[in-house]
mmCIF file of C-alpha atoms in Angstrom:
data_model
loop_
_atom_site.group_PDB
_atom_site.id
_atom_site.type_symbol
_atom_site.label_atom_id
_atom_site.label_comp_id
_atom_site.label_asym_id
_atom_site.label_seq_id
_atom_site.Cartn_x
_atom_site.Cartn_y
_atom_site.Cartn_z
ATOM 1 C CA MET T 175 -23.937 -2.557 -4.143
ATOM 2 C CA GLY T 176 -24.513 -6.133 -4.906
ATOM 3 C CA LYS T 177 -21.999 -9.076 -3.389
ATOM 4 C CA LEU T 178 -19.948 -9.402 -6.506
ATOM 5 C CA LYS T 179 -18.748 -12.902 -7.724
ATOM 6 C CA LYS T 180 -15.293 -13.836 -7.469
ATOM 7 C CA LYS T 181 -14.779 -13.690 -11.367
ATOM 8 C CA GLU T 182 -15.640 -9.716 -11.448
ATOM 9 C CA THR T 183 -13.254 -8.688 -9.339
ATOM 10 C CA TYR T 184 -9.354 -8.087 -10.224
ATOM 11 C CA ASP T 185 -6.243 -7.145 -8.655
ATOM 12 C CA LEU T 186 -5.742 -4.385 -11.225
ATOM 13 C CA TYR T 187 -1.939 -4.160 -10.896
ATOM 14 C CA ASP T 188 -0.765 -7.641 -10.808
ATOM 15 C CA ASN T 189 -3.494 -8.708 -13.357
ATOM 16 C CA GLU T 190 -2.751 -6.168 -15.795
ATOM 17 C CA LYS T 191 0.553 -5.973 -14.752
ATOM 18 C CA VAL T 192 0.660 -2.075 -14.754
ATOM 19 C CA MET T 193 3.261 -1.757 -12.550
ATOM 20 C CA GLY T 194 6.870 -1.295 -14.075
ATOM 21 C CA SER T 195 5.322 -0.903 -17.334
ATOM 22 C CA ASN T 196 6.041 2.542 -19.014
ATOM 23 C CA PHE T 197 3.120 3.439 -21.166
ATOM 24 C CA SER T 198 4.609 6.638 -22.994
ATOM 25 C CA GLU T 199 5.954 7.711 -20.050
ATOM 26 C CA GLY T 200 2.466 7.441 -18.631
ATOM 27 C CA HIS T 201 3.403 5.461 -16.010
ATOM 28 C CA ILE T 202 6.889 5.063 -14.750
ATOM 29 C CA GLY T 203 8.587 3.327 -11.793
ATOM 30 C CA ASP T 204 8.889 -0.228 -10.556
ATOM 31 C CA GLU T 205 6.983 -2.372 -7.949
ATOM 32 C CA ASP T 206 7.845 -0.884 -5.352
ATOM 33 C CA PHE T 207 7.137 3.378 -6.279
ATOM 34 C CA SER T 208 5.735 4.872 -9.627
ATOM 35 C CA LEU T 209 4.305 7.905 -10.533
ATOM 36 C CA ILE T 210 0.868 7.739 -13.190
ATOM 37 C CA ILE T 211 0.420 10.936 -15.302
ATOM 38 C CA SER T 212 -3.358 10.092 -15.889
ATOM 39 C CA LYS T 213 -3.494 12.238 -18.983
ATOM 40 C CA ILE T 214 -0.924 9.979 -20.940
ATOM 41 C CA LEU T 215 -2.375 6.931 -19.516
ATOM 42 C CA HIS T 216 -5.855 7.739 -20.336
ATOM 43 C CA PRO T 217 -5.780 9.688 -23.496
ATOM 44 C CA LYS T 218 -9.068 11.855 -24.951
ATOM 45 C CA GLU T 219 -10.182 9.473 -27.477
ATOM 46 C CA ILE T 220 -10.376 6.523 -24.817
ATOM 47 C CA LEU T 221 -12.783 8.377 -22.713
ATOM 48 C CA PRO T 222 -15.023 7.696 -21.199
ATOM 49 C CA TRP T 223 -12.770 5.091 -19.198
ATOM 50 C CA THR T 224 -14.074 3.037 -16.630
ATOM 51 C CA SER T 225 -11.926 0.007 -14.722
ATOM 52 C CA PRO T 226 -13.290 -3.506 -13.571
ATOM 53 C CA TRP T 227 -13.809 -3.623 -10.278
ATOM 54 C CA PHE T 228 -10.472 -4.525 -8.585
ATOM 55 C CA HIS T 229 -8.662 -4.679 -5.300
ATOM 56 C CA ALA T 230 -5.852 -1.977 -4.611
ATOM 57 C CA SER T 231 -2.528 -3.803 -4.789
ATOM 58 C CA PHE T 232 -0.594 -0.393 -3.290
ATOM 59 C CA TYR T 233 -0.816 2.426 -1.195
ATOM 60 C CA THR T 234 -2.183 5.215 -3.477
ATOM 61 C CA VAL T 235 -2.172 8.950 -3.426
ATOM 62 C CA GLY T 236 -4.101 10.546 -6.428
ATOM 63 C CA ILE T 237 -4.017 14.298 -7.004
ATOM 64 C CA VAL T 238 -6.470 15.626 -9.295
ATOM 65 C CA ILE T 239 -5.657 19.159 -10.398
ATOM 66 C CA ASP T 240 -8.558 19.298 -13.266
ATOM 67 C CA SER T 241 -10.219 16.444 -14.146
ATOM 68 C CA TYR T 242 -13.628 14.718 -13.569
ATOM 69 C CA GLY T 243 -14.805 11.146 -13.112
ATOM 70 C CA ALA T 244 -16.382 8.969 -10.238
ATOM 71 C CA MET T 245 -14.920 6.321 -7.839
ATOM 72 C CA LYS T 246 -17.054 3.455 -6.999
ATOM 73 C CA LEU T 247 -16.043 1.914 -3.476
ATOM 74 C CA GLU T 248 -18.349 -1.058 -1.898
ATOM 75 C CA ASP T 249 -21.407 0.758 -1.027
ATOM 76 C CA LEU T 250 -21.162 4.184 -2.147
ATOM 77 C CA THR T 251 -20.052 6.240 -4.925
ATOM 78 C CA VAL T 252 -18.113 9.775 -5.007
ATOM 79 C CA ASN T 253 -17.444 12.345 -8.139
ATOM 80 C CA ILE T 254 -13.870 12.863 -8.591
ATOM 81 C CA GLU T 255 -13.630 16.847 -9.449
ATOM 82 C CA PRO T 256 -11.004 19.237 -9.420
ATOM 83 C CA ASN T 257 -8.618 19.725 -6.581
ATOM 84 C CA MET T 258 -9.778 16.955 -4.973
ATOM 85 C CA LEU T 259 -7.228 14.167 -3.203
ATOM 86 C CA PHE T 260 -7.604 10.757 -2.855
ATOM 87 C CA MET T 261 -6.088 7.893 -0.783
ATOM 88 C CA ASN T 262 -6.035 3.856 -1.105
ATOM 89 C CA LYS T 263 -4.999 1.448 0.861
ATOM 90 C CA PRO T 264 -3.928 -2.106 -0.178
ATOM 91 C CA GLY T 265 -7.060 -4.452 0.167
ATOM 92 C CA ASP T 266 -9.712 -1.592 -0.887
ATOM 93 C CA LEU T 267 -12.353 -2.400 -3.175
ATOM 94 C CA GLN T 268 -13.202 -0.179 -5.891
ATOM 95 C CA GLN T 269 -14.005 0.688 -9.390
ATOM 96 C CA LEU T 270 -12.716 3.914 -11.155
ATOM 97 C CA ARG T 271 -14.055 6.158 -13.875
ATOM 98 C CA TRP T 272 -12.683 9.041 -16.141
ATOM 99 C CA ASP T 273 -14.780 11.277 -18.013
ATOM 100 C CA GLU T 274 -12.638 13.753 -18.581
ATOM 101 C CA ILE T 275 -8.906 14.457 -17.571
ATOM 102 C CA ASN T 276 -6.762 17.434 -17.804
ATOM 103 C CA GLU T 277 -4.239 17.161 -15.592
ATOM 104 C CA THR T 278 -4.271 14.428 -12.582
ATOM 105 C CA TYR T 279 -1.421 12.644 -11.013
ATOM 106 C CA GLY T 280 -0.913 9.174 -8.931
ATOM 107 C CA LEU T 281 1.837 7.914 -6.864
ATOM 108 C CA LEU T 282 1.912 4.380 -5.902
ATOM 109 C CA PHE T 283 4.157 2.762 -3.391
ATOM 110 C CA SER T 284 4.441 -0.449 -1.161
ATOM 111 C CA GLU T 285 5.158 -0.085 2.739
ATOM 112 C CA ASP T 286 8.468 -1.620 2.507
ATOM 113 C CA PHE T 287 9.695 1.178 -0.303
ATOM 114 C CA LEU T 288 9.076 3.956 2.884
ATOM 115 C CA LEU T 289 10.558 1.856 5.326
ATOM 116 C CA LYS T 290 13.796 0.456 3.595
ATOM 117 C CA TYR T 291 14.207 3.851 1.886
ATOM 118 C CA ALA T 292 13.427 6.460 3.913
ATOM 119 C CA GLY T 293 13.105 4.823 7.538
ATOM 120 C CA ILE T 294 9.252 5.476 7.556
ATOM 121 C CA SER T 295 7.246 3.142 9.285
ATOM 122 C CA ILE T 296 3.658 3.885 7.940
ATOM 123 C CA TYR T 297 2.292 2.460 11.328
ATOM 124 C CA THR T 298 4.358 4.888 12.908
ATOM 125 C CA MET T 299 4.059 7.781 11.021
ATOM 126 C CA PHE T 300 1.258 7.801 8.997
ATOM 127 C CA PRO T 301 -1.569 5.697 10.885
ATOM 128 C CA PHE T 302 -3.956 6.920 8.955
ATOM 129 C CA LEU T 303 -3.465 5.484 5.819
ATOM 130 C CA LEU T 304 -3.796 1.978 7.402
ATOM 131 C CA PHE T 305 -6.900 2.534 9.489
ATOM 132 C CA GLU T 306 -9.274 4.641 7.958
ATOM 133 C CA ARG T 307 -11.473 4.308 4.816
ATOM 134 C CA HIS T 308 -10.695 7.457 2.677
ATOM 135 C CA LEU T 309 -13.281 9.602 0.857
ATOM 136 C CA PRO T 310 -11.865 12.110 -1.695
ATOM 137 C CA LEU T 311 -10.589 14.927 0.320
ATOM 138 C CA HIS T 312 -11.471 18.416 -0.811
ATOM 139 C CA ALA T 313 -7.985 20.630 -1.182
ATOM 140 C CA SER T 314 -7.213 24.067 -2.059
ATOM 141 C CA PRO T 315 -5.900 25.114 -5.435
ATOM 142 C CA GLU T 316 -2.510 26.391 -3.964
ATOM 143 C CA PHE T 317 -2.309 23.214 -1.491
ATOM 144 C CA GLN T 318 -2.497 20.874 -4.951
ATOM 145 C CA GLN T 319 0.078 23.195 -6.485
ATOM 146 C CA GLU T 320 2.325 22.232 -3.651
ATOM 147 C CA LEU T 321 2.189 18.718 -3.996
ATOM 148 C CA LYS T 322 2.457 19.277 -8.047
ATOM 149 C CA THR T 323 5.748 21.042 -7.292
ATOM 150 C CA ILE T 324 7.237 18.049 -5.434
ATOM 151 C CA ILE T 325 5.493 15.360 -8.227
ATOM 152 C CA LEU T 326 7.434 17.043 -10.957
ATOM 153 C CA LEU T 327 10.381 16.449 -8.710
ATOM 154 C CA ILE T 328 9.475 12.664 -8.556
ATOM 155 C CA TYR T 329 9.060 12.950 -12.094
ATOM 156 C CA GLN T 330 12.532 14.121 -12.745
ATOM 157 C CA GLU T 331 14.190 11.394 -10.351
ATOM 158 C CA LEU T 332 12.299 8.756 -11.653
ATOM 159 C CA LYS T 333 13.820 9.544 -15.176
ATOM 160 C CA LYS T 334 17.265 9.301 -14.283
ATOM 161 C CA ASP T 335 19.784 6.232 -13.522
ATOM 162 C CA SER T 336 21.203 7.099 -10.363
ATOM 163 C CA PRO T 337 22.134 4.852 -7.270
ATOM 164 C CA LEU T 338 20.235 7.371 -5.216
ATOM 165 C CA LYS T 339 17.078 7.503 -6.897
ATOM 166 C CA LYS T 340 14.881 5.282 -4.650
ATOM 167 C CA LYS T 341 15.983 7.334 -1.763
ATOM 168 C CA LEU T 342 15.441 10.572 -2.962
ATOM 169 C CA CYS T 343 11.858 9.560 -4.196
ATOM 170 C CA ALA T 344 11.070 8.097 -0.890
ATOM 171 C CA ASN T 345 12.210 11.450 0.746
ATOM 172 C CA LEU T 346 9.547 13.751 -1.764
ATOM 173 C CA LEU T 347 7.300 11.185 -1.053
ATOM 174 C CA THR T 348 7.396 11.657 2.506
ATOM 175 C CA ARG T 349 7.276 15.188 2.041
ATOM 176 C CA ILE T 350 3.765 14.789 0.405
ATOM 177 C CA LEU T 351 2.677 12.379 3.020
ATOM 178 C CA LEU T 352 3.820 14.995 5.809
ATOM 179 C CA LYS T 353 1.971 17.853 3.996
ATOM 180 C CA ILE T 354 -1.280 15.732 3.548
ATOM 181 C CA LYS T 355 -0.729 14.671 7.484
ATOM 182 C CA GLN T 356 -0.473 18.275 8.695
ATOM 183 C CA GLU T 357 -3.232 19.314 6.246
ATOM 184 C CA PHE T 358 -6.017 16.990 7.111
ATOM 185 C CA TRP T 359 -4.890 14.655 10.313
ATOM 186 C CA VAL T 360 -3.189 16.967 12.454
ATOM 187 C CA GLY T 361 -4.055 15.081 16.079
ATOM 188 C CA TYR T 362 -4.673 11.888 14.587
ATOM 189 C CA SER T 363 -4.281 8.766 16.647
ATOM 190 C CA ILE T 364 -4.297 4.899 16.771
ATOM 191 C CA ASN T 365 -7.361 3.477 18.182
ATOM 192 C CA ASN T 366 -6.573 2.672 21.870
ATOM 193 C CA ALA T 367 -8.185 -0.215 24.044
ATOM 194 C CA GLN T 368 -10.485 1.991 25.181
ATOM 195 C CA SER T 369 -12.003 3.314 22.000
ATOM 196 C CA ARG T 370 -11.340 0.190 19.525
ATOM 197 C CA ASN T 371 -13.097 0.700 16.331
ATOM 198 C CA PRO T 372 -15.733 -2.113 15.632
ATOM 199 C CA ASP T 373 -14.994 -2.415 12.422
ATOM 200 C CA ILE T 374 -13.416 -6.431 11.771
ATOM 201 C CA LEU T 375 -11.282 -5.199 9.431
ATOM 202 C CA ASN T 376 -9.517 -2.576 10.958
ATOM 203 C CA ASP T 377 -9.440 -4.392 14.408
ATOM 204 C CA PHE T 378 -7.638 -6.848 12.365
ATOM 205 C CA LYS T 379 -5.322 -4.787 10.368
ATOM 206 C CA GLN T 380 -4.196 -2.781 14.084
ATOM 207 C CA ASN T 381 -3.533 -5.636 15.405
ATOM 208 C CA LEU T 382 -1.597 -7.131 12.512
ATOM 209 C CA GLU T 383 0.522 -3.960 12.260
ATOM 210 C CA TYR T 384 1.008 -3.836 16.047
ATOM 211 C CA HIS T 385 2.396 -7.155 16.574
ATOM 212 C CA TYR T 386 4.724 -6.680 13.240
ATOM 213 C CA GLU T 387 6.077 -3.461 15.006
ATOM 214 C CA GLN T 388 6.687 -5.138 17.934
ATOM 215 C CA LEU T 389 8.293 -8.137 16.038
ATOM 216 C CA LEU T 390 10.611 -5.640 14.753
ATOM 217 C CA LYS T 391 11.504 -3.756 17.975
ATOM 218 C CA GLY T 392 12.146 -7.409 19.203
ATOM 219 C CA LYS T 393 9.744 -7.262 22.016
ATOM 220 C CA VAL T 394 8.013 -10.310 20.445
ATOM 221 C CA LYS T 395 9.725 -13.538 19.249
ATOM 222 C CA GLN T 396 7.552 -14.847 16.250
ATOM 223 C CA VAL T 397 4.583 -14.200 13.799
ATOM 224 C CA LEU T 398 1.419 -15.030 14.844
ATOM 225 C CA HIS T 399 -1.173 -16.983 13.028
ATOM 226 C CA ILE T 400 -5.144 -16.206 12.099
ATOM 227 C CA LYS T 401 -6.394 -18.353 14.875
ATOM 228 C CA ASP T 402 -4.486 -16.171 17.408
ATOM 229 C CA TYR T 403 -5.965 -12.706 15.557
ATOM 230 C CA ALA T 404 -9.495 -14.149 15.524
ATOM 231 C CA GLU T 405 -9.220 -15.132 19.656
ATOM 232 C CA MET T 406 -8.067 -11.186 19.849
ATOM 233 C CA GLN T 407 -11.349 -10.224 18.271
ATOM 234 C CA GLN T 408 -13.226 -13.076 20.336
ATOM 235 C CA LEU T 409 -14.281 -14.572 16.859
ATOM 236 C CA HIS T 410 -14.018 -17.918 15.337
ATOM 237 C CA GLU T 411 -11.079 -17.923 12.852
ATOM 238 C CA ASN T 412 -13.637 -19.111 9.792
ATOM 239 C CA TYR T 413 -15.524 -16.059 10.148
ATOM 240 C CA LEU T 414 -12.802 -13.650 10.505
ATOM 241 C CA SER T 415 -11.108 -15.644 7.466
ATOM 242 C CA THR T 416 -14.741 -14.717 5.651
ATOM 243 C CA ILE T 417 -14.773 -11.147 6.352
ATOM 244 C CA LEU T 418 -11.228 -10.751 5.328
ATOM 245 C CA LYS T 419 -11.825 -12.241 2.261
ATOM 246 C CA GLU T 420 -14.983 -10.150 1.531
ATOM 247 C CA LYS T 421 -13.683 -7.070 2.494
ATOM 248 C CA THR T 422 -9.945 -7.303 0.955
ATOM 249 C CA GLY T 423 -10.117 -10.141 -1.813
ATOM 250 C CA LYS T 424 -7.442 -11.957 0.307
ATOM 251 C CA THR T 425 -7.638 -14.620 3.048
ATOM 252 C CA GLY T 426 -6.186 -13.783 6.441
ATOM 253 C CA GLY T 427 -3.239 -16.189 5.684
ATOM 254 C CA GLN T 428 -2.427 -14.145 2.790
ATOM 255 C CA LEU T 429 -2.360 -11.007 4.505
ATOM 256 C CA ILE T 430 -0.287 -12.536 7.257
ATOM 257 C CA ALA T 431 2.154 -13.909 4.465
ATOM 258 C CA GLU T 432 2.419 -10.612 2.939
ATOM 259 C CA LYS T 433 3.619 -8.749 6.140
ATOM 260 C CA THR T 434 5.574 -11.902 7.071
ATOM 261 C CA LEU T 435 7.297 -11.045 3.943
ATOM 262 C CA MET T 436 7.637 -7.374 4.471
ATOM 263 C CA THR T 437 9.088 -7.680 7.851
ATOM 264 C CA ALA T 438 11.298 -10.448 6.862
ATOM 265 C CA LYS T 439 13.027 -8.354 3.940
ATOM 266 C CA ILE T 440 13.482 -5.742 6.753
ATOM 267 C CA LEU T 441 15.115 -8.408 8.891
ATOM 268 C CA ILE T 442 16.993 -9.781 5.561
ATOM 269 C CA GLN T 443 18.936 -6.496 5.349
ATOM 270 C CA ASP T 444 20.074 -6.035 9.171
ATOM 271 C CA SER T 445 23.169 -8.444 9.176
ATOM 272 C CA GLN T 446 23.186 -9.234 12.536
ATOM 273 C CA TYR T 447 20.549 -11.422 12.261
ATOM 274 C CA THR T 448 21.401 -14.929 10.656
ATOM 275 C CA MET T 449 19.168 -16.729 8.218
ATOM 276 C CA LYS T 450 17.896 -19.069 10.832
ATOM 277 C CA GLU T 451 17.094 -16.734 13.294
ATOM 278 C CA ILE T 452 14.830 -14.737 10.737
ATOM 279 C CA ALA T 453 13.085 -18.228 9.715
ATOM 280 C CA HIS T 454 12.114 -18.711 13.062
ATOM 281 C CA ILE T 455 11.455 -15.306 13.753
ATOM 282 C CA SER T 456 9.278 -15.657 10.419
ATOM 283 C CA GLY T 457 7.371 -18.861 11.815
ATOM 284 C CA PHE T 458 9.441 -21.063 9.774
ATOM 285 C CA SER T 459 10.509 -24.513 11.483
ATOM 286 C CA TYR T 460 13.103 -24.900 9.321
ATOM 287 C CA THR T 461 15.569 -22.525 6.912
ATOM 288 C CA SER T 462 14.781 -24.432 3.782
ATOM 289 C CA TYR T 463 11.073 -23.976 4.255
ATOM 290 C CA PHE T 464 11.648 -19.957 4.716
ATOM 291 C CA ASN T 465 13.986 -20.201 1.372
ATOM 292 C CA ILE T 466 10.930 -21.875 -0.340
ATOM 293 C CA PHE T 467 8.582 -19.135 0.886
ATOM 294 C CA PHE T 468 10.585 -16.017 -0.114
ATOM 295 C CA LYS T 469 11.823 -17.230 -3.358
ATOM 296 C CA LYS T 470 8.117 -18.033 -4.074
ATOM 297 C CA HIS T 471 7.091 -14.560 -3.406
ATOM 298 C CA THR T 472 10.107 -12.641 -4.574
ATOM 299 C CA GLY T 473 11.724 -14.684 -7.489
ATOM 300 C CA ILE T 474 15.217 -14.855 -5.307
ATOM 301 C CA THR T 475 16.442 -16.474 -2.224
ATOM 302 C CA PRO T 476 17.009 -14.729 0.884
ATOM 303 C CA LEU T 477 20.671 -14.603 0.873
ATOM 304 C CA ASP T 478 20.410 -12.873 -2.740
ATOM 305 C CA TYR T 479 17.847 -10.571 -1.322
ATOM 306 C CA ARG T 480 20.699 -9.633 1.488
ATOM 307 C CA LYS T 481 23.553 -9.254 -1.203
ATOM 308 C CA LYS T 482 21.235 -7.576 -3.589
ATOM 309 C CA SER T 483 20.177 -5.115 -0.725
ATOM 310 C CA GLN T 484 23.742 -4.416 0.549
ATOM 311 C CA GLN T 485 24.447 -2.961 -3.377
ATOM 312 C CA ASP T 486 21.243 -0.550 -3.307
#
């Protein structure tokens, strides 16, 4: 694929505001977690349908039971057929085409959703979601039906008005991810220093995830900046930023800010930390600057977020 111009790529769920929308229940949920029922979202009369090129905004698990189409990645095209399973992570550049949809489901979720409502760290429990480039996996009809059973339970929970809805959905999602891990990723381990993946993006992600994992454990005290990550990879910071922008559509600063925001949300929910302490850990010299950063990205102040999280 030739290099795309900036105006030809989209952040599909931000620009088209799909997350949180209800298209006659073809898509239900919110900005943390949602379920797509593709047959409803893309009825027969509008097929074939092709999306614009877009950078994924969320983690996605697609369960194709009986449908046909294709997924284009940056440098290849793969056919989508019955009994396929595909996964995408935030930042992946792709284009999706549907030719025929009989039964396909999609789960969209944020990293914060699993951590907040199931206590699951993707970095620790499901690192293959972070560091691998996923081509569609071939699954048995029996395995797909197992996943479908859990998806129908998720659908039922999303329809309810229950204070425990998100916790139940997070645990059901964890069941699906554990089944996928058991089926396809047994024995998976994160690259260590002796077997580093030469891919610049993966190295950056691994360094980013590891640092914030250590931050939450209290083993390091502050966030790092793009210059620090560039030094880890023995790269110039401008070169690293260019590669990240080409691969994800986002600058290094934006990726770090997103991770900082997610970590700040976790720290805010822990009442042992004051806002001043959280601001310092998040790399802000003044609490007021942290408040502006947090409200810009969430629409509410850190204090209001703490109050809201205590009510959930």
